[in-house]
Structure formats: C-alpha cells, structure tokens
PDB file of C-alpha atoms in Angstrom:
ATOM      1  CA  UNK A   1       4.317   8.802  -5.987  1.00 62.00           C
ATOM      2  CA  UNK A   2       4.924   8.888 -10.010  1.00 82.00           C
ATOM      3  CA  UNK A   3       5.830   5.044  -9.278  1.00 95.00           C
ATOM      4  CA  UNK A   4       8.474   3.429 -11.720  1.00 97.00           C
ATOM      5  CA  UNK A   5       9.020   5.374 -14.989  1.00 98.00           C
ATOM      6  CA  UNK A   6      10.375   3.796 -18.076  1.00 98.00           C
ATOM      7  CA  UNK A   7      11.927   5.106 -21.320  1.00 97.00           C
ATOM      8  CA  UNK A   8      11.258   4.666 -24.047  1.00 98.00           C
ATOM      9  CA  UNK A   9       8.027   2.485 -24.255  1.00 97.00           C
ATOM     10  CA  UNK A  10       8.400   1.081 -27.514  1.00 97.00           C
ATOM     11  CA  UNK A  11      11.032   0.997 -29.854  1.00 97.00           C
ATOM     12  CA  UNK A  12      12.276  -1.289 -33.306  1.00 98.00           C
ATOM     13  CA  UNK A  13      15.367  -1.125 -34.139  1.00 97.00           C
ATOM     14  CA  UNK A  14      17.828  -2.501 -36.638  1.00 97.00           C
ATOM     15  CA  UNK A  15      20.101  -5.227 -35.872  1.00 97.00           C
ATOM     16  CA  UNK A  16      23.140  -4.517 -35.000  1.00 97.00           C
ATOM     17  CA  UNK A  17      21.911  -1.214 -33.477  1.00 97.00           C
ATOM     18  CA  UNK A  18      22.818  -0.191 -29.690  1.00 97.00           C
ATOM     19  CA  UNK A  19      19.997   0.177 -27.770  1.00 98.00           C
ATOM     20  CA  UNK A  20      19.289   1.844 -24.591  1.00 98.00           C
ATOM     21  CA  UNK A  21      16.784   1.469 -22.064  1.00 98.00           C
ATOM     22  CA  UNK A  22      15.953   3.820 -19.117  1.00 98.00           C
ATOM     23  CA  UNK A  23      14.260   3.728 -15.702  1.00 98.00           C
ATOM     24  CA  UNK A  24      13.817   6.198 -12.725  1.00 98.00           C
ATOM     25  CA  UNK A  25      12.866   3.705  -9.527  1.00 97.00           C
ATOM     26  CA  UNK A  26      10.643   4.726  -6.975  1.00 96.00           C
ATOM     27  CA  UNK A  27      12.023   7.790  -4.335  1.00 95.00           C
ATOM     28  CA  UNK A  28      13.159   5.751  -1.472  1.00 93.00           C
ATOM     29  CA  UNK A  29      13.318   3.024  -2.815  1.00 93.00           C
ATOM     30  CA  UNK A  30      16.724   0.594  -2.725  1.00 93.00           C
ATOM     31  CA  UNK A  31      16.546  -2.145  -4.616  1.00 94.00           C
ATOM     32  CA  UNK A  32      16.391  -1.883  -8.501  1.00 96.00           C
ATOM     33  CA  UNK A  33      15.498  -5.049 -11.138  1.00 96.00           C
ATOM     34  CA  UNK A  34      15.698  -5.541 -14.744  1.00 97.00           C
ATOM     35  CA  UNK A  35      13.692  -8.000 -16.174  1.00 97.00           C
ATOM     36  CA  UNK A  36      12.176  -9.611 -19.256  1.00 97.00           C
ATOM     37  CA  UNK A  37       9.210 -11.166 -20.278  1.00 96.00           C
ATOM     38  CA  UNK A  38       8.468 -13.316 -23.775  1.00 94.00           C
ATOM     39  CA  UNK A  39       6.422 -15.650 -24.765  1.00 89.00           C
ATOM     40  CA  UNK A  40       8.628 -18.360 -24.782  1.00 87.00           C
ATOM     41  CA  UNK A  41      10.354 -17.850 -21.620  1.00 88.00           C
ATOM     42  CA  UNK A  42       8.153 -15.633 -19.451  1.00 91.00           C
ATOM     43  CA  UNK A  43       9.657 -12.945 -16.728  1.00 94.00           C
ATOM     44  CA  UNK A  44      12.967 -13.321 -15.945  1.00 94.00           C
ATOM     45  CA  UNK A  45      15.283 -11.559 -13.767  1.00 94.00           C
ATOM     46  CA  UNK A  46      18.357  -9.816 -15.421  1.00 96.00           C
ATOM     47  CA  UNK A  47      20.426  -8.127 -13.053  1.00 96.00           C
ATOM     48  CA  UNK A  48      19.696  -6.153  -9.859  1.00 95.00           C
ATOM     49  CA  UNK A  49      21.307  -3.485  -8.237  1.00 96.00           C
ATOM     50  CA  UNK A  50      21.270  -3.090  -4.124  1.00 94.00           C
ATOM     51  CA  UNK A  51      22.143   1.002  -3.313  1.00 95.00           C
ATOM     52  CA  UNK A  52      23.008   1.413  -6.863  1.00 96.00           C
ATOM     53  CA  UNK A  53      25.864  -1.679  -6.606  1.00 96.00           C
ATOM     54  CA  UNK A  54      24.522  -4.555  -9.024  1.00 96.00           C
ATOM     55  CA  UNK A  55      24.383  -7.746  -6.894  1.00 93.00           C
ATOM     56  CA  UNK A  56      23.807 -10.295  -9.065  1.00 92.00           C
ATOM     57  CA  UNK A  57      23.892 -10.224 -13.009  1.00 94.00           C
ATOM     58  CA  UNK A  58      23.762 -14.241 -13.606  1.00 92.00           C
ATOM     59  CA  UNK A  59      20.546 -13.579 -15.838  1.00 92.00           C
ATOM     60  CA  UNK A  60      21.766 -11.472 -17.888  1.00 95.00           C
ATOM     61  CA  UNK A  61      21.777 -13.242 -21.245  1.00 88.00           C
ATOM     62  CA  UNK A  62      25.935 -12.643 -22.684  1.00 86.00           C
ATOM     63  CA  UNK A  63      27.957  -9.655 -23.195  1.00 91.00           C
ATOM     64  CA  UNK A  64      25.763  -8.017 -25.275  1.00 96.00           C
ATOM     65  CA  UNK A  65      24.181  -6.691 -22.289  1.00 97.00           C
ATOM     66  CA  UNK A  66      25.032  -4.474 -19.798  1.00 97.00           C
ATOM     67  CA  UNK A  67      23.539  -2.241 -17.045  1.00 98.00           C
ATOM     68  CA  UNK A  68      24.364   0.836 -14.743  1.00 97.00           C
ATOM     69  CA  UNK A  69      22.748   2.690 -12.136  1.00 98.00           C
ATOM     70  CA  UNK A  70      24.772   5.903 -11.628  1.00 97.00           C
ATOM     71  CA  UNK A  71      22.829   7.132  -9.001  1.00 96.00           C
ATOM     72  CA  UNK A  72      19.570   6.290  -6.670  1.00 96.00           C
ATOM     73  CA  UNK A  73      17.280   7.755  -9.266  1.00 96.00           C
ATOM     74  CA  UNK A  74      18.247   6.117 -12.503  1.00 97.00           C
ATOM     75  CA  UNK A  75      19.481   3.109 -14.295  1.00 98.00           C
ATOM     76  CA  UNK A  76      19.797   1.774 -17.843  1.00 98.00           C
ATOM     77  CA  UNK A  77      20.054  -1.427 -19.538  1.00 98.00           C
ATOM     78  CA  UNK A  78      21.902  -1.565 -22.751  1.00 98.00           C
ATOM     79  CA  UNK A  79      22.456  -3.700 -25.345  1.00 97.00           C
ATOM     80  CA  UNK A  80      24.874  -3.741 -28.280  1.00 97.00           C
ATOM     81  CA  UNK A  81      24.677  -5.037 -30.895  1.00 96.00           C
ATOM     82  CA  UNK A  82      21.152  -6.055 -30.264  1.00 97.00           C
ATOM     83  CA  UNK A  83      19.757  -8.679 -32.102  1.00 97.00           C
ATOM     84  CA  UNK A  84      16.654  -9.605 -33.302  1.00 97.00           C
ATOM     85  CA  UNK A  85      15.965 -12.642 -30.147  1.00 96.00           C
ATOM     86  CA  UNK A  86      16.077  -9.965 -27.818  1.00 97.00           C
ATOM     87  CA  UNK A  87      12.580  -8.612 -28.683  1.00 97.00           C
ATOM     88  CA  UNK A  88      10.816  -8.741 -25.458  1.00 97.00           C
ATOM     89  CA  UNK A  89       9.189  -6.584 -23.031  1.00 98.00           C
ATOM     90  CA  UNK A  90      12.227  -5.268 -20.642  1.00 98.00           C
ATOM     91  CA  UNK A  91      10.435  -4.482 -17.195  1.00 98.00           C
ATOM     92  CA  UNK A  92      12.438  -2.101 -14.674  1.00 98.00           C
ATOM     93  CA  UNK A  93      10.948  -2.663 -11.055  1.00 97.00           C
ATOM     94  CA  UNK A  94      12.135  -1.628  -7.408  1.00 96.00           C
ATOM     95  CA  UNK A  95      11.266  -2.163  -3.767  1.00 93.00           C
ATOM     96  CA  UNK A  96      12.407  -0.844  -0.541  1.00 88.00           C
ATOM     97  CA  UNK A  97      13.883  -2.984   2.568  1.00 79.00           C
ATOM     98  CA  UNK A  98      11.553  -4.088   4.876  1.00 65.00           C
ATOM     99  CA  UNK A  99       8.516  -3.009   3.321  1.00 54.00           C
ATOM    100  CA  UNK A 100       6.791  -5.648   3.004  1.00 62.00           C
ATOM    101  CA  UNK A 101       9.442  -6.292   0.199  1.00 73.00           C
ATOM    102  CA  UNK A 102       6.849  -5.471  -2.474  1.00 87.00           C
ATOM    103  CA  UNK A 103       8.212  -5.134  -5.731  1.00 92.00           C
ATOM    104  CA  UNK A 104       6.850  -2.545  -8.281  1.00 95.00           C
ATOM    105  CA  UNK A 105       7.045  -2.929 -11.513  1.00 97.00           C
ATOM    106  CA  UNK A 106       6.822  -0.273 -14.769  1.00 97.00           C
ATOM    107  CA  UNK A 107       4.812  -0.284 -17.758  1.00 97.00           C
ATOM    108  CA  UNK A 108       7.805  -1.738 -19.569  1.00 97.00           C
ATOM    109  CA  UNK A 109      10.153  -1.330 -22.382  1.00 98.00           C
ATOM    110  CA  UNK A 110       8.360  -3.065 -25.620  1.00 97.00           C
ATOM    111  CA  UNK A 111      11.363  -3.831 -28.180  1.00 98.00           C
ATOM    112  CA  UNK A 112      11.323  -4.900 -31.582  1.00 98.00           C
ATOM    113  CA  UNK A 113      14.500  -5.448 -33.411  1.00 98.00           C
ATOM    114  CA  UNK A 114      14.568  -6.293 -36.917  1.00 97.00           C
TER     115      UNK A 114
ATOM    116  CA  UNK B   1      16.727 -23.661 -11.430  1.00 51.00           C
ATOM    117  CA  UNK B   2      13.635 -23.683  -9.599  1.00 56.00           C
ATOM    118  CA  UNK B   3      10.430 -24.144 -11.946  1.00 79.00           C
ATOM    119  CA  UNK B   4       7.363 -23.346 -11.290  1.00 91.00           C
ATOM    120  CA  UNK B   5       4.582 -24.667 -13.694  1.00 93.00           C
ATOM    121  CA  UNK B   6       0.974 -22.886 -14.031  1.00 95.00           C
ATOM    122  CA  UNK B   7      -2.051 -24.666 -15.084  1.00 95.00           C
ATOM    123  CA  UNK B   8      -4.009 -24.579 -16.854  1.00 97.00           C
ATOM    124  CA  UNK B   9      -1.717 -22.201 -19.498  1.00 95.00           C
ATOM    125  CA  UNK B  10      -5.535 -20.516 -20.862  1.00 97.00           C
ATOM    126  CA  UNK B  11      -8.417 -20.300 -19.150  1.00 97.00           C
ATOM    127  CA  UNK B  12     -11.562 -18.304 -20.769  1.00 97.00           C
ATOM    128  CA  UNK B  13     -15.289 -18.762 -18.853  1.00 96.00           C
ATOM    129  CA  UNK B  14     -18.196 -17.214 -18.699  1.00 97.00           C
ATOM    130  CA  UNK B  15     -18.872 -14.307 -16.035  1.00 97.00           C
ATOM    131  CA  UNK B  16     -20.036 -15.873 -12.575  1.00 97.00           C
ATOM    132  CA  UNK B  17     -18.172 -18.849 -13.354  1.00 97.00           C
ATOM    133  CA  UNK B  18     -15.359 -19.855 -10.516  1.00 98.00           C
ATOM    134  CA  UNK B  19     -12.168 -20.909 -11.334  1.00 97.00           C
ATOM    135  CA  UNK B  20      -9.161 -22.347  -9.559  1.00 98.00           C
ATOM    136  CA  UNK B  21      -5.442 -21.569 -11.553  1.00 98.00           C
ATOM    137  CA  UNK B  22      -2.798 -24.076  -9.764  1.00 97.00           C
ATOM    138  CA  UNK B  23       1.109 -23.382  -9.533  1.00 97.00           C
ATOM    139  CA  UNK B  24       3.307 -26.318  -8.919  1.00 95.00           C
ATOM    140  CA  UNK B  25       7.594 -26.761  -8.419  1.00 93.00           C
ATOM    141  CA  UNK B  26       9.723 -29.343  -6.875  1.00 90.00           C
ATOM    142  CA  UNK B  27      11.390 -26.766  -5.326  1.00 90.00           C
ATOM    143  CA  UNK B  28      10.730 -25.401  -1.446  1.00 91.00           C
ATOM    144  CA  UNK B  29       9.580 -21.301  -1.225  1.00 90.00           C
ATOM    145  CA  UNK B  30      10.190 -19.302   1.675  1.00 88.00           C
ATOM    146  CA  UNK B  31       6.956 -17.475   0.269  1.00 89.00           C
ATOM    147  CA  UNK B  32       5.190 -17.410  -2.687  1.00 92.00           C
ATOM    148  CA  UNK B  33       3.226 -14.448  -4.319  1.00 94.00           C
ATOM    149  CA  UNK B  34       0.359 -13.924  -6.858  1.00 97.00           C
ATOM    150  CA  UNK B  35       0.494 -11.059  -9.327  1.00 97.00           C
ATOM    151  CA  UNK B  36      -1.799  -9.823 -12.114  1.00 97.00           C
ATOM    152  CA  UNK B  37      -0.688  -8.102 -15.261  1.00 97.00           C
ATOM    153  CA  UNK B  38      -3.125  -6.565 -17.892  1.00 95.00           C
ATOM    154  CA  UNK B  39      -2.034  -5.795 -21.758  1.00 91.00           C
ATOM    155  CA  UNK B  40       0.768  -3.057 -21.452  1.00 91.00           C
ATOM    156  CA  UNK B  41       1.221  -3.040 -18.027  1.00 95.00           C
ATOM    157  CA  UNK B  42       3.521  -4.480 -15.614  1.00 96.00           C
ATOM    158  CA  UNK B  43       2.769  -7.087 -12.653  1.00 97.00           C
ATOM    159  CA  UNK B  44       0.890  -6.093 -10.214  1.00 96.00           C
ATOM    160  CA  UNK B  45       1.825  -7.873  -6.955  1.00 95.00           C
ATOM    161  CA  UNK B  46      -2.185  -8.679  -5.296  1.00 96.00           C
ATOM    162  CA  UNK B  47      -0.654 -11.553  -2.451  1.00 94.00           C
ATOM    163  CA  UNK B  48       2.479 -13.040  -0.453  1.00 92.00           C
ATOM    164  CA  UNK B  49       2.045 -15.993   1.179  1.00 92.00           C
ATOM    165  CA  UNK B  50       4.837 -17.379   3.597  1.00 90.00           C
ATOM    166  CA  UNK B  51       3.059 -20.177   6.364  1.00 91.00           C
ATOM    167  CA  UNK B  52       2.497 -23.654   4.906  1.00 92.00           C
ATOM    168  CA  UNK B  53      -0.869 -24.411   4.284  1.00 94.00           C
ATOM    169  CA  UNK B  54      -1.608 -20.133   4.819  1.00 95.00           C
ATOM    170  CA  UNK B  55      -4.707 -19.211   3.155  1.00 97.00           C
ATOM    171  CA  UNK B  56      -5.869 -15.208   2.461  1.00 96.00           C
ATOM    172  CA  UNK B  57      -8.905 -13.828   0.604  1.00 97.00           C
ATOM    173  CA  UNK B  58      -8.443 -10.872  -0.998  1.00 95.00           C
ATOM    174  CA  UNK B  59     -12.774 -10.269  -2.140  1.00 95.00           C
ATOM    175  CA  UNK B  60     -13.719 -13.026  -4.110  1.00 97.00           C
ATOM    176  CA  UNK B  61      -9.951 -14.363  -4.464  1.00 97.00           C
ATOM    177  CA  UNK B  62      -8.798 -17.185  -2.461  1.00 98.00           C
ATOM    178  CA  UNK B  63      -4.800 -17.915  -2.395  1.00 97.00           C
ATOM    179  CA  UNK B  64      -3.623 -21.120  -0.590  1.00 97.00           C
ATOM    180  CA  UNK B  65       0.407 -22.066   0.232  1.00 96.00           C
ATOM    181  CA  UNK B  66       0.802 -25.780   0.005  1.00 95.00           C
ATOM    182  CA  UNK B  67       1.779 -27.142   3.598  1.00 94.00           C
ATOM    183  CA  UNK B  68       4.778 -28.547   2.026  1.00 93.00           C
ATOM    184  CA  UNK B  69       5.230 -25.198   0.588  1.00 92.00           C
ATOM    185  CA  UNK B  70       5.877 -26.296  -3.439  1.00 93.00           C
ATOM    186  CA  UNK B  71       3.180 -25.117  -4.309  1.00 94.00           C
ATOM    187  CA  UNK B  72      -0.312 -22.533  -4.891  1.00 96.00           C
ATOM    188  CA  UNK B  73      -3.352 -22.008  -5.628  1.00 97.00           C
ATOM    189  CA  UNK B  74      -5.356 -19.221  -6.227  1.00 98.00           C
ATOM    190  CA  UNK B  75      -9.522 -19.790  -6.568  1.00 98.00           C
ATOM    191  CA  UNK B  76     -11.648 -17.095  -8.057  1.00 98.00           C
ATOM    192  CA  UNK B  77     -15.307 -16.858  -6.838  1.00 98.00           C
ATOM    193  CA  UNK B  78     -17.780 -15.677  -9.405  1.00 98.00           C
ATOM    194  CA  UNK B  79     -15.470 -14.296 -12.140  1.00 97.00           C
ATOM    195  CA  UNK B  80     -15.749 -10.870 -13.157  1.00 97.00           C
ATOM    196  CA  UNK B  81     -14.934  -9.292 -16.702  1.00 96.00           C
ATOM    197  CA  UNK B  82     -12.241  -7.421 -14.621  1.00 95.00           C
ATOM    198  CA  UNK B  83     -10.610 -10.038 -13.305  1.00 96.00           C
ATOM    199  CA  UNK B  84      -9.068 -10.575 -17.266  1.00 96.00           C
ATOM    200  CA  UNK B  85      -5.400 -10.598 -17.068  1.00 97.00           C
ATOM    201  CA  UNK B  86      -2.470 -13.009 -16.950  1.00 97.00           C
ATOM    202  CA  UNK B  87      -1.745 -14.322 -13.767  1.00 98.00           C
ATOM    203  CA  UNK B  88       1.848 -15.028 -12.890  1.00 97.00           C
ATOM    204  CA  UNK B  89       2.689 -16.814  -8.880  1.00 96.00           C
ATOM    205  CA  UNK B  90       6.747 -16.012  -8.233  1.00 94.00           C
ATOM    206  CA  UNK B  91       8.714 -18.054  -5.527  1.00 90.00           C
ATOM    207  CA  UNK B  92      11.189 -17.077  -3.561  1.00 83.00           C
ATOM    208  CA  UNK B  93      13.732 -19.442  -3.366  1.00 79.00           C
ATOM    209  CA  UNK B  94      15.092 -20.220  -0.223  1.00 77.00           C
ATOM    210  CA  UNK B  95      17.504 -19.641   1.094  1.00 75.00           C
ATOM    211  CA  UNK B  96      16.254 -16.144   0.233  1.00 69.00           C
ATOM    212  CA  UNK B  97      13.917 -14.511   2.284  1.00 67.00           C
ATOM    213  CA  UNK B  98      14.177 -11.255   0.704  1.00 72.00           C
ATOM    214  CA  UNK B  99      12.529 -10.791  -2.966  1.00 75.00           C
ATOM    215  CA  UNK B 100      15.745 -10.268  -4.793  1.00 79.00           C
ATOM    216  CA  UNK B 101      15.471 -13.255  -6.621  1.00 81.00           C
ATOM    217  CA  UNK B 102      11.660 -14.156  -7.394  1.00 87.00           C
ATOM    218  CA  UNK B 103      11.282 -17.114 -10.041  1.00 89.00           C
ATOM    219  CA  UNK B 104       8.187 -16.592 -12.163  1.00 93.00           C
ATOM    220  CA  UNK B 105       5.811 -18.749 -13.254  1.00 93.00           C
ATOM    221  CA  UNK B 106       4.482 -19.613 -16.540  1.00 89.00           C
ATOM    222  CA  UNK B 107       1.459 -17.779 -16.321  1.00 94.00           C
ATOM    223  CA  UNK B 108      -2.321 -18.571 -16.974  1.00 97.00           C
ATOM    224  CA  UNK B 109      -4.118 -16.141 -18.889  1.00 96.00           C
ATOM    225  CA  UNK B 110      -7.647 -15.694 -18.044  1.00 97.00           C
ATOM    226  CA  UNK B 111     -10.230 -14.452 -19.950  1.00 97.00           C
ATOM    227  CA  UNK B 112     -13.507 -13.800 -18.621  1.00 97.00           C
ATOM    228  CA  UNK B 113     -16.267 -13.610 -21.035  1.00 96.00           C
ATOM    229  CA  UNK B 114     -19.364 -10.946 -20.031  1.00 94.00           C
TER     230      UNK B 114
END
C-alpha cells in the first residue's frame, strides 16, 4: 500500500492567503486525523473524521480553519486567511477499526506563511 | 487536558551508550504508545502498551507501562547511529480505548553520535 499521501509538501504563503491542504488515507482505512506539530506546542490533534463524518473538531484552533472529507479517499484542511502562527508541519494520518488501532501518519504538510 | 512531560527534552551520546527517555502525566492511560519520527517524516508508531507495569522489547528497546499507568519508559541498549530521531510517547485518555484521541508528548530528541 502507497500508505498516506499528502499534498503539497511544502508551501509559503502570504498572509492573508487561503491555503489548502490535501490527503488521500490509506484504502480501507476509516478513521482520518489532522494534526500539527511545532516547536512550541508539539503534535496536536485537529479534527478527525469517522466514515468521512468529522467527530470531533475541539482542536481545531478558530474559524480560520476548516476541514472536509468528501469521500473515503480524500480530505482537506483549509485555512483562510492564514496567518503567519500557523506555520507548522500539518500531519494527515488514518487507521482502521480493530486493527490493532495503529495510526499512520504522512510525510506532512510543511507551511510557511509570511 | 492531559499532559504528558518527556525527559530529558535532548539527549545526544556516544554510540554503545544506553539510555533511558522517561514520560510522565497525572493523568490515567488506557494505553500508552512510543513512536519515532526522523527529519521530514511522520511518526512512526514502534509500541502500545496497555497492562500496568507491561514491559515489551522490541531488539535492543525496552518500553515499560507504569503499574499505576501515568506513566513510561522506554530504555535503549547500546545506542545505534540509527536509532537518531525524536521520540514522542502518546496516551490515550481514558475513557477512550480507541486511538481517536492520542495526547502527545513533548518529545526527546536523541542524537546518537558514531
């Protein structure tokens, strides 16, 4: 298996800009996770989706953000207007129901906004 | 919020060295895993533990649940130059039992010096 894809893998941007960020979870799998990682406060959980319906969004950070997962196969996280604190690495991951509940994470989203 | 503190935050030693990397809360896990993540990667998940006072080896890694299950520790046996990576532990809160809502750690980074 390709295991969890992400798009794009680095990107700056201006503030104020809208910027979206992409992820194709594993085949099979149905559980779906957005997080991010900095420095400062390390990985944390965004939002994550259960058969494509988001279950709980209390990480996400304000209204800035926003996610969808149309389907089994693909979700993205956006944010507009970005600003420049949300540089971070954004980390899509997903795991399948009694499978040992293993998570799997992507290479990550790097973003720089300036 | 359940917080789970690494120590120590760096760790760099020479090859054949052993180490121990501790992970402490306040909080009570229903299980508690170990990852590893290398520059531009994502987590990789290497352990869960779930029994109080459980102990696996994975080679020459060691991870141990406290029995009152707050807390971790993971003991490396003669260090290698690939074991060089920041390693994160991530509770599961109860009364979760399912992954969906890991908290990270703060991560040690360890580097291992040839």
């Amino acid at each position: 298996d390709a295991g969890v894809i992400q798009s794009p893998r680095h990107e700056v941007t201006e503030m104020g800009q809208e910027v979206t960020l992409r992820c194709k979870p594993i085949s099979g799998h149905d559980y779906l996770f957005w997080y991010r990682q900095t420095m400062m406060r390390g990985l944390e959980l965004l939002i994550y989706f259960n058969n494509n319906v988001p279950i709980d969004d209390s990480g996400m950070p304000e209204d800035r953000f926003s996610a969808k997962m149309p389907n089994a196969s693909f979700s993205t996280l956006k944010i507009q207007p970005s600003e420049p604190r949300d540089s971070a690495v954004y980390f899509c991951a997903s795991s399948c129901t009694g499978a040992g509940n293993t998570i799997y994470f992507g290479e990550g989203s790097w973003l720089t906004v300036v | 919020t359940q917080l789970l503190e690494q120590s120590p935050q760096f760790l760099s030693i020479q090859e054949g060295e052993n180490l121990t990397v501790y992970c402490n809360s306040s909080s009570v896990f229903s299980s508690l895993q170990w990852y590893r993540q290398e520059p531009g990667e994502g987590p990789v998940l290497l352990v869960t533990v779930v029994t109080g006072g459980e102990v696996k080896k994975l080679k020459r890694l060691t991870f141990q649940f406290g029995d009152a299950r707050k807390d971790s520790s993971l003991h490396i046996t003669a260090a290698q130059p690939g074991d060089t990576g920041l390693y994160l532990c991530a509770g599961n809160p109860l009364p979760n039992f399912g992954n969906e809502k890991l908290t990270f750690g703060t991560g040690t980074r360890l580097t291992i010096i040839p």
